[in-house]
Amino acid sequence: MRAWPSMLMLGALLAGPVAAAEYAPLPGGTFTSVLPADGKAAPAKIAPFHMRTEPVTNAEFLAFVKAHPQWRRDQVAPVFADRRYLTHWAAPDALGDALPQQPVTRVSWFAAQAYCESEHARLPSWYEWEYAAAADATRSDARKDPAWRERVLQWYSRPSSQSLPTIGGAADVHGVRDLNGVVWEWVDDFNALLVGSDSRDQDGADKMKFCGAGAVSMQEKENYATLMRIAMLSALKAVDTTNNMGFRCAKPD
């Protein structure tokens, strides 16, 4: 996402990373996305990159806001986060009942991007995230496996009011954890994932468009979980925060 060029200057205002985080290398390559690169059938081309092995936690984000108080909930500029930003914490600089090893949520795109810049990183692109999330413990692309799809879909039946799990799930073939089944995650180019037409239209109910080109069907059951994420992300603004939206960071190879 590059609709806010001023965000690119925030890195100059930030010191080095708050703490060292583990990143895993992913080889990239061609990848069949639910959002074809040409809007029809062309695969996405993904350069090698590194991805944070786990989502950013409450404890890590707390250390970040202590080091960079402009991102405390009582100091953040309204143009960078809505009123729900970090409201699940007991205080602007204290977690309270929020578990340290739970993924941090109620963070805006701006705050997530600023955190990643503090690690000399950025938010992953949609293609990078989708590519990484397709893996399981032994395969880089497990999406055709009905058992894998069922496990991923089970997360979507979990009540949104249920307490978030802590991080630390099983690693996939790349060494990345918790991409599916813990939280929604911001991506850099979330605002390029557009819902086709008004959601109340008949076509808009079961079609989604990527940058206005091509379409994918909501009736493709094997892609349902991915399409749910697209729908969620495309409905948000960069200042928005939600109870279940977290993030992780990525770096070029």
PDB file of C-alpha atoms in Angstrom:
ATOM      1  CA  MET A   1       0.000   0.000   0.000  1.00  0.00           C
ATOM      2  CA  ARG A   2       1.494   3.317  -1.030  1.00  0.00           C
ATOM      3  CA  ALA A   3      -1.478   5.684  -0.894  1.00  0.00           C
ATOM      4  CA  TRP A   4       0.076   7.589   1.999  1.00  0.00           C
ATOM      5  CA  PRO A   5       3.624   8.586   0.926  1.00  0.00           C
ATOM      6  CA  SER A   6       4.177  10.435   4.213  1.00  0.00           C
ATOM      7  CA  MET A   7       4.247   7.069   5.990  1.00  0.00           C
ATOM      8  CA  LEU A   8       7.509   6.287   4.254  1.00  0.00           C
ATOM      9  CA  MET A   9       9.112   9.101   6.240  1.00  0.00           C
ATOM     10  CA  LEU A  10       8.209   7.560   9.564  1.00  0.00           C
ATOM     11  CA  GLY A  11      11.185   5.246   9.420  1.00  0.00           C
ATOM     12  CA  ALA A  12      13.467   8.249   9.790  1.00  0.00           C
ATOM     13  CA  LEU A  13      11.707   9.123  13.043  1.00  0.00           C
ATOM     14  CA  LEU A  14      12.127   5.675  14.507  1.00  0.00           C
ATOM     15  CA  ALA A  15      15.190   4.234  16.175  1.00  0.00           C
ATOM     16  CA  GLY A  16      16.396   0.700  15.644  1.00  0.00           C
ATOM     17  CA  PRO A  17      14.261  -2.367  16.352  1.00  0.00           C
ATOM     18  CA  VAL A  18      12.879  -2.722  19.864  1.00  0.00           C
ATOM     19  CA  ALA A  19      14.006  -6.351  20.046  1.00  0.00           C
ATOM     20  CA  ALA A  20      15.382  -8.894  17.625  1.00  0.00           C
ATOM     21  CA  ALA A  21      12.658 -10.922  15.952  1.00  0.00           C
ATOM     22  CA  GLU A  22      13.016 -14.195  14.078  1.00  0.00           C
ATOM     23  CA  TYR A  23      12.462 -14.122  10.327  1.00  0.00           C
ATOM     24  CA  ALA A  24      12.292 -17.182   8.063  1.00  0.00           C
ATOM     25  CA  PRO A  25      13.389 -17.219   4.410  1.00  0.00           C
ATOM     26  CA  LEU A  26      10.794 -18.044   1.768  1.00  0.00           C
ATOM     27  CA  PRO A  27      11.999 -18.878  -1.757  1.00  0.00           C
ATOM     28  CA  GLY A  28       9.169 -17.241  -3.698  1.00  0.00           C
ATOM     29  CA  GLY A  29       8.499 -18.171  -7.306  1.00  0.00           C
ATOM     30  CA  THR A  30       5.316 -18.403  -9.348  1.00  0.00           C
ATOM     31  CA  PHE A  31       2.128 -18.880  -7.373  1.00  0.00           C
ATOM     32  CA  THR A  32      -1.478 -19.427  -8.386  1.00  0.00           C
ATOM     33  CA  SER A  33      -3.386 -16.823  -6.402  1.00  0.00           C
ATOM     34  CA  VAL A  34      -7.134 -16.529  -6.010  1.00  0.00           C
ATOM     35  CA  LEU A  35      -6.495 -13.032  -7.396  1.00  0.00           C
ATOM     36  CA  PRO A  36      -4.774 -13.670 -10.757  1.00  0.00           C
ATOM     37  CA  ALA A  37      -2.068 -11.174 -11.620  1.00  0.00           C
ATOM     38  CA  ASP A  38      -3.749 -10.315 -14.945  1.00  0.00           C
ATOM     39  CA  GLY A  39      -7.298 -10.643 -13.632  1.00  0.00           C
ATOM     40  CA  LYS A  40      -7.763 -13.877 -15.584  1.00  0.00           C
ATOM     41  CA  ALA A  41      -5.383 -16.754 -14.984  1.00  0.00           C
ATOM     42  CA  ALA A  42      -1.796 -15.513 -14.813  1.00  0.00           C
ATOM     43  CA  PRO A  43       0.182 -16.688 -11.779  1.00  0.00           C
ATOM     44  CA  ALA A  44       1.714 -14.198  -9.391  1.00  0.00           C
ATOM     45  CA  LYS A  45       5.498 -13.853  -9.396  1.00  0.00           C
ATOM     46  CA  ILE A  46       6.921 -13.564  -5.900  1.00  0.00           C
ATOM     47  CA  ALA A  47      10.532 -12.610  -5.244  1.00  0.00           C
ATOM     48  CA  PRO A  48      12.370 -14.376  -2.406  1.00  0.00           C
ATOM     49  CA  PHE A  49      11.670 -12.691   0.929  1.00  0.00           C
ATOM     50  CA  HIS A  50      11.823 -13.186   4.685  1.00  0.00           C
ATOM     51  CA  MET A  51       8.739 -13.276   6.905  1.00  0.00           C
ATOM     52  CA  ARG A  52       8.418 -12.927  10.640  1.00  0.00           C
ATOM     53  CA  THR A  53       7.930 -16.427  12.009  1.00  0.00           C
ATOM     54  CA  GLU A  54       5.158 -15.324  14.372  1.00  0.00           C
ATOM     55  CA  PRO A  55       2.656 -12.471  14.642  1.00  0.00           C
ATOM     56  CA  VAL A  56       3.687  -9.444  16.689  1.00  0.00           C
ATOM     57  CA  THR A  57       2.602  -9.936  20.309  1.00  0.00           C
ATOM     58  CA  ASN A  58       1.153  -7.618  22.932  1.00  0.00           C
ATOM     59  CA  ALA A  59       4.482  -7.660  24.769  1.00  0.00           C
ATOM     60  CA  GLU A  60       6.423  -6.707  21.661  1.00  0.00           C
ATOM     61  CA  PHE A  61       4.052  -3.915  20.737  1.00  0.00           C
ATOM     62  CA  LEU A  62       4.106  -2.623  24.314  1.00  0.00           C
ATOM     63  CA  ALA A  63       7.895  -2.365  24.094  1.00  0.00           C
ATOM     64  CA  PHE A  64       7.464  -0.521  20.791  1.00  0.00           C
ATOM     65  CA  VAL A  65       5.064   2.113  22.174  1.00  0.00           C
ATOM     66  CA  LYS A  66       7.303   2.640  25.198  1.00  0.00           C
ATOM     67  CA  ALA A  67      10.236   3.293  22.865  1.00  0.00           C
ATOM     68  CA  HIS A  68       8.096   5.384  20.475  1.00  0.00           C
ATOM     69  CA  PRO A  69       5.450   7.140  22.608  1.00  0.00           C
ATOM     70  CA  GLN A  70       3.884   8.822  19.569  1.00  0.00           C
ATOM     71  CA  TRP A  71       2.208   5.414  19.067  1.00  0.00           C
ATOM     72  CA  ARG A  72       0.670   5.225  22.561  1.00  0.00           C
ATOM     73  CA  ARG A  73      -3.103   5.221  22.419  1.00  0.00           C
ATOM     74  CA  ASP A  74      -3.249   8.506  24.333  1.00  0.00           C
ATOM     75  CA  GLN A  75      -0.785  10.211  21.990  1.00  0.00           C
ATOM     76  CA  VAL A  76      -1.349   8.745  18.539  1.00  0.00           C
ATOM     77  CA  ALA A  77      -2.687  11.207  15.976  1.00  0.00           C
ATOM     78  CA  PRO A  78      -6.318  10.527  14.983  1.00  0.00           C
ATOM     79  CA  VAL A  79      -5.292  10.365  11.326  1.00  0.00           C
ATOM     80  CA  PHE A  80      -3.250   7.244  12.143  1.00  0.00           C
ATOM     81  CA  ALA A  81      -5.664   5.222  14.308  1.00  0.00           C
ATOM     82  CA  ASP A  82      -9.324   5.168  15.295  1.00  0.00           C
ATOM     83  CA  ARG A  83     -10.725   5.404  18.830  1.00  0.00           C
ATOM     84  CA  ARG A  84     -10.531   1.635  19.429  1.00  0.00           C
ATOM     85  CA  TYR A  85      -6.765   1.570  19.038  1.00  0.00           C
ATOM     86  CA  LEU A  86      -5.243  -0.590  21.812  1.00  0.00           C
ATOM     87  CA  THR A  87      -8.330  -0.102  24.005  1.00  0.00           C
ATOM     88  CA  HIS A  88      -8.077  -3.695  25.247  1.00  0.00           C
ATOM     89  CA  TRP A  89      -4.951  -2.724  27.213  1.00  0.00           C
ATOM     90  CA  ALA A  90      -5.402  -1.608  30.814  1.00  0.00           C
ATOM     91  CA  ALA A  91      -3.522   1.647  30.165  1.00  0.00           C
ATOM     92  CA  PRO A  92      -1.543   3.259  27.338  1.00  0.00           C
ATOM     93  CA  ASP A  93       1.608   1.651  28.733  1.00  0.00           C
ATOM     94  CA  ALA A  94       0.245  -1.435  30.523  1.00  0.00           C
ATOM     95  CA  LEU A  95      -1.319  -4.644  29.217  1.00  0.00           C
ATOM     96  CA  GLY A  96      -3.570  -5.547  32.135  1.00  0.00           C
ATOM     97  CA  ASP A  97      -5.537  -8.672  31.190  1.00  0.00           C
ATOM     98  CA  ALA A  98      -4.095  -8.770  27.666  1.00  0.00           C
ATOM     99  CA  LEU A  99      -1.691 -11.715  27.697  1.00  0.00           C
ATOM    100  CA  PRO A 100       1.880 -10.837  26.689  1.00  0.00           C
ATOM    101  CA  GLN A 101       2.126 -13.724  24.215  1.00  0.00           C
ATOM    102  CA  GLN A 102      -1.206 -13.114  22.544  1.00  0.00           C
ATOM    103  CA  PRO A 103      -1.019 -11.474  19.121  1.00  0.00           C
ATOM    104  CA  VAL A 104      -1.511  -7.740  19.411  1.00  0.00           C
ATOM    105  CA  THR A 105      -4.799  -6.609  17.864  1.00  0.00           C
ATOM    106  CA  ARG A 106      -6.747  -3.341  17.613  1.00  0.00           C
ATOM    107  CA  VAL A 107      -3.839  -1.843  15.704  1.00  0.00           C
ATOM    108  CA  SER A 108      -4.260   0.242  12.578  1.00  0.00           C
ATOM    109  CA  TRP A 109      -2.430  -0.294   9.284  1.00  0.00           C
ATOM    110  CA  PHE A 110      -0.393   2.814  10.060  1.00  0.00           C
ATOM    111  CA  ALA A 111       0.680   1.498  13.454  1.00  0.00           C
ATOM    112  CA  ALA A 112       1.515  -1.922  12.043  1.00  0.00           C
ATOM    113  CA  GLN A 113       3.610  -0.393   9.275  1.00  0.00           C
ATOM    114  CA  ALA A 114       5.433   1.854  11.749  1.00  0.00           C
ATOM    115  CA  TYR A 115       6.235  -1.143  13.930  1.00  0.00           C
ATOM    116  CA  CYS A 116       7.612  -3.061  10.952  1.00  0.00           C
ATOM    117  CA  GLU A 117       9.759  -0.081  10.019  1.00  0.00           C
ATOM    118  CA  SER A 118      11.227  -0.219  13.517  1.00  0.00           C
ATOM    119  CA  GLU A 119      12.454  -3.719  12.576  1.00  0.00           C
ATOM    120  CA  HIS A 120      13.761  -2.418   9.240  1.00  0.00           C
ATOM    121  CA  ALA A 121      10.936  -4.328   7.616  1.00  0.00           C
ATOM    122  CA  ARG A 122       7.482  -3.723   6.138  1.00  0.00           C
ATOM    123  CA  LEU A 123       4.103  -5.395   6.019  1.00  0.00           C
ATOM    124  CA  PRO A 124       3.973  -8.312   3.562  1.00  0.00           C
ATOM    125  CA  SER A 125       2.168  -7.872   0.280  1.00  0.00           C
ATOM    126  CA  TRP A 126      -1.050  -9.808  -0.269  1.00  0.00           C
ATOM    127  CA  TYR A 127       0.696 -12.230  -2.624  1.00  0.00           C
ATOM    128  CA  GLU A 128       3.493 -12.820  -0.109  1.00  0.00           C
ATOM    129  CA  TRP A 129       1.001 -13.474   2.672  1.00  0.00           C
ATOM    130  CA  GLU A 130      -1.216 -15.743   0.573  1.00  0.00           C
ATOM    131  CA  TYR A 131       1.836 -17.670  -0.664  1.00  0.00           C
ATOM    132  CA  ALA A 132       3.179 -18.197   2.863  1.00  0.00           C
ATOM    133  CA  ALA A 133      -0.241 -19.147   4.256  1.00  0.00           C
ATOM    134  CA  ALA A 134      -0.662 -21.924   1.676  1.00  0.00           C
ATOM    135  CA  ALA A 135       2.030 -24.067   3.330  1.00  0.00           C
ATOM    136  CA  ASP A 136       1.755 -26.823   5.880  1.00  0.00           C
ATOM    137  CA  ALA A 137       4.400 -28.766   7.785  1.00  0.00           C
ATOM    138  CA  THR A 138       5.710 -30.618   4.725  1.00  0.00           C
ATOM    139  CA  ARG A 139       4.428 -28.796   1.630  1.00  0.00           C
ATOM    140  CA  SER A 140       4.825 -25.271   0.349  1.00  0.00           C
ATOM    141  CA  ASP A 141       1.321 -25.458  -1.159  1.00  0.00           C
ATOM    142  CA  ALA A 142      -1.199 -27.648   0.651  1.00  0.00           C
ATOM    143  CA  ARG A 143      -4.318 -25.940  -0.669  1.00  0.00           C
ATOM    144  CA  LYS A 144      -5.558 -28.936  -2.666  1.00  0.00           C
ATOM    145  CA  ASP A 145      -5.627 -31.135   0.427  1.00  0.00           C
ATOM    146  CA  PRO A 146      -9.215 -31.356   1.779  1.00  0.00           C
ATOM    147  CA  ALA A 147      -7.948 -32.022   5.318  1.00  0.00           C
ATOM    148  CA  TRP A 148      -5.796 -28.884   5.244  1.00  0.00           C
ATOM    149  CA  ARG A 149      -8.694 -26.813   3.940  1.00  0.00           C
ATOM    150  CA  GLU A 150     -10.987 -28.161   6.654  1.00  0.00           C
ATOM    151  CA  ARG A 151      -8.522 -27.220   9.398  1.00  0.00           C
ATOM    152  CA  VAL A 152      -8.254 -23.695   8.040  1.00  0.00           C
ATOM    153  CA  LEU A 153     -12.027 -23.339   7.705  1.00  0.00           C
ATOM    154  CA  GLN A 154     -12.600 -24.443  11.289  1.00  0.00           C
ATOM    155  CA  TRP A 155     -11.113 -21.169  12.479  1.00  0.00           C
ATOM    156  CA  TYR A 156     -13.872 -19.203  10.757  1.00  0.00           C
ATOM    157  CA  SER A 157     -16.521 -20.981  12.832  1.00  0.00           C
ATOM    158  CA  ARG A 158     -14.921 -19.823  16.078  1.00  0.00           C
ATOM    159  CA  PRO A 159     -16.979 -17.091  17.807  1.00  0.00           C
ATOM    160  CA  SER A 160     -15.330 -13.691  17.431  1.00  0.00           C
ATOM    161  CA  SER A 161     -15.835 -13.093  21.144  1.00  0.00           C
ATOM    162  CA  GLN A 162     -13.640 -16.051  22.054  1.00  0.00           C
ATOM    163  CA  SER A 163     -10.316 -15.190  23.680  1.00  0.00           C
ATOM    164  CA  LEU A 164      -7.375 -15.126  21.322  1.00  0.00           C
ATOM    165  CA  PRO A 165      -4.907 -17.990  21.630  1.00  0.00           C
ATOM    166  CA  THR A 166      -1.264 -17.348  22.389  1.00  0.00           C
ATOM    167  CA  ILE A 167       1.263 -17.686  19.604  1.00  0.00           C
ATOM    168  CA  GLY A 168       3.502 -20.709  19.194  1.00  0.00           C
ATOM    169  CA  GLY A 169       1.695 -23.092  16.876  1.00  0.00           C
ATOM    170  CA  ALA A 170       3.436 -25.721  14.802  1.00  0.00           C
ATOM    171  CA  ALA A 171       5.892 -24.408  12.215  1.00  0.00           C
ATOM    172  CA  ASP A 172       5.201 -24.912   8.532  1.00  0.00           C
ATOM    173  CA  VAL A 173       7.731 -26.101   5.962  1.00  0.00           C
ATOM    174  CA  HIS A 174       9.254 -22.602   5.861  1.00  0.00           C
ATOM    175  CA  GLY A 175       9.476 -22.258   9.651  1.00  0.00           C
ATOM    176  CA  VAL A 176       6.552 -19.796   9.861  1.00  0.00           C
ATOM    177  CA  ARG A 177       3.828 -20.219  12.493  1.00  0.00           C
ATOM    178  CA  ASP A 178       0.233 -19.169  13.094  1.00  0.00           C
ATOM    179  CA  LEU A 179      -0.633 -17.809   9.657  1.00  0.00           C
ATOM    180  CA  ASN A 180      -3.993 -19.561   9.788  1.00  0.00           C
ATOM    181  CA  GLY A 181      -6.233 -19.886  12.806  1.00  0.00           C
ATOM    182  CA  VAL A 182      -5.060 -17.140  15.156  1.00  0.00           C
ATOM    183  CA  VAL A 183      -5.848 -13.620  13.880  1.00  0.00           C
ATOM    184  CA  TRP A 184      -6.553 -11.734  10.697  1.00  0.00           C
ATOM    185  CA  GLU A 185      -3.396  -9.967   9.499  1.00  0.00           C
ATOM    186  CA  TRP A 186      -2.765  -6.650   7.779  1.00  0.00           C
ATOM    187  CA  VAL A 187      -1.007  -6.674   4.411  1.00  0.00           C
ATOM    188  CA  ASP A 188       0.773  -3.773   2.809  1.00  0.00           C
ATOM    189  CA  ASP A 189      -1.511  -3.479  -0.232  1.00  0.00           C
ATOM    190  CA  PHE A 190      -4.823  -4.210   1.521  1.00  0.00           C
ATOM    191  CA  ASN A 191      -6.467  -1.278  -0.222  1.00  0.00           C
ATOM    192  CA  ALA A 192      -5.877  -2.901  -3.619  1.00  0.00           C
ATOM    193  CA  LEU A 193      -8.227  -5.762  -2.685  1.00  0.00           C
ATOM    194  CA  LEU A 194     -11.517  -4.392  -3.911  1.00  0.00           C
ATOM    195  CA  VAL A 195     -14.990  -5.865  -3.484  1.00  0.00           C
ATOM    196  CA  GLY A 196     -16.668  -5.810  -6.873  1.00  0.00           C
ATOM    197  CA  SER A 197     -19.687  -3.488  -6.966  1.00  0.00           C
ATOM    198  CA  ASP A 198     -21.858  -2.685  -3.967  1.00  0.00           C
ATOM    199  CA  SER A 199     -22.035  -5.635  -1.580  1.00  0.00           C
ATOM    200  CA  ARG A 200     -25.812  -5.454  -1.756  1.00  0.00           C
ATOM    201  CA  ASP A 201     -25.822  -6.123  -5.500  1.00  0.00           C
ATOM    202  CA  GLN A 202     -26.506  -9.644  -6.679  1.00  0.00           C
ATOM    203  CA  ASP A 203     -23.147  -9.813  -8.434  1.00  0.00           C
ATOM    204  CA  GLY A 204     -21.356  -8.146  -5.556  1.00  0.00           C
ATOM    205  CA  ALA A 205     -22.542 -10.835  -3.170  1.00  0.00           C
ATOM    206  CA  ASP A 206     -20.547 -13.619  -4.779  1.00  0.00           C
ATOM    207  CA  LYS A 207     -17.838 -11.916  -6.826  1.00  0.00           C
ATOM    208  CA  MET A 208     -14.711 -10.044  -5.831  1.00  0.00           C
ATOM    209  CA  LYS A 209     -12.372  -8.075  -8.035  1.00  0.00           C
ATOM    210  CA  PHE A 210      -8.703  -7.315  -7.738  1.00  0.00           C
ATOM    211  CA  CYS A 211      -7.839  -3.785  -8.867  1.00  0.00           C
ATOM    212  CA  GLY A 212     -10.982  -3.843 -11.012  1.00  0.00           C
ATOM    213  CA  ALA A 213      -9.709  -6.639 -13.261  1.00  0.00           C
ATOM    214  CA  GLY A 214     -11.081 -10.175 -13.408  1.00  0.00           C
ATOM    215  CA  ALA A 215     -13.111 -11.910 -10.734  1.00  0.00           C
ATOM    216  CA  VAL A 216     -13.101 -14.925  -8.476  1.00  0.00           C
ATOM    217  CA  SER A 217     -16.134 -16.830  -7.288  1.00  0.00           C
ATOM    218  CA  MET A 218     -17.126 -17.047  -3.638  1.00  0.00           C
ATOM    219  CA  GLN A 219     -18.633 -20.444  -4.497  1.00  0.00           C
ATOM    220  CA  GLU A 220     -15.183 -22.032  -4.888  1.00  0.00           C
ATOM    221  CA  LYS A 221     -15.203 -23.776  -1.537  1.00  0.00           C
ATOM    222  CA  GLU A 222     -11.461 -24.489  -1.541  1.00  0.00           C
ATOM    223  CA  ASN A 223     -10.789 -20.744  -1.673  1.00  0.00           C
ATOM    224  CA  TYR A 224     -13.425 -19.719   0.847  1.00  0.00           C
ATOM    225  CA  ALA A 225     -11.047 -19.027   3.738  1.00  0.00           C
ATOM    226  CA  THR A 226      -8.784 -16.886   1.566  1.00  0.00           C
ATOM    227  CA  LEU A 227     -11.720 -15.008   0.115  1.00  0.00           C
ATOM    228  CA  MET A 228     -13.010 -14.289   3.613  1.00  0.00           C
ATOM    229  CA  ARG A 229      -9.707 -12.566   4.365  1.00  0.00           C
ATOM    230  CA  ILE A 230      -9.950 -10.547   1.163  1.00  0.00           C
ATOM    231  CA  ALA A 231     -13.467  -9.457   2.089  1.00  0.00           C
ATOM    232  CA  MET A 232     -12.318  -8.442   5.569  1.00  0.00           C
ATOM    233  CA  LEU A 233      -9.307  -6.480   4.355  1.00  0.00           C
ATOM    234  CA  SER A 234     -11.135  -4.760   1.512  1.00  0.00           C
ATOM    235  CA  ALA A 235     -13.734  -3.447   3.961  1.00  0.00           C
ATOM    236  CA  LEU A 236     -11.165  -1.634   6.105  1.00  0.00           C
ATOM    237  CA  LYS A 237      -9.534   1.781   6.100  1.00  0.00           C
ATOM    238  CA  ALA A 238      -5.940   2.281   7.184  1.00  0.00           C
ATOM    239  CA  VAL A 239      -7.011   3.909  10.475  1.00  0.00           C
ATOM    240  CA  ASP A 240      -9.368   1.077  11.405  1.00  0.00           C
ATOM    241  CA  THR A 241      -8.735  -1.342  14.247  1.00  0.00           C
ATOM    242  CA  THR A 242     -10.612  -4.541  15.089  1.00  0.00           C
ATOM    243  CA  ASN A 243     -10.633  -7.127  17.864  1.00  0.00           C
ATOM    244  CA  ASN A 244      -9.070  -9.775  15.629  1.00  0.00           C
ATOM    245  CA  MET A 245      -6.759  -7.872  13.272  1.00  0.00           C
ATOM    246  CA  GLY A 246      -3.059  -8.298  13.983  1.00  0.00           C
ATOM    247  CA  PHE A 247       0.038  -8.331  11.814  1.00  0.00           C
ATOM    248  CA  ARG A 248       3.510  -9.625  11.120  1.00  0.00           C
ATOM    249  CA  CYS A 249       6.349  -8.131   9.112  1.00  0.00           C
ATOM    250  CA  ALA A 250       8.366  -9.111   6.041  1.00  0.00           C
ATOM    251  CA  LYS A 251      11.698  -8.162   4.489  1.00  0.00           C
ATOM    252  CA  PRO A 252      13.115  -8.496   0.985  1.00  0.00           C
ATOM    253  CA  ASP A 253      15.673 -11.236   0.509  1.00  0.00           C
TER     254      ASP A 253
END
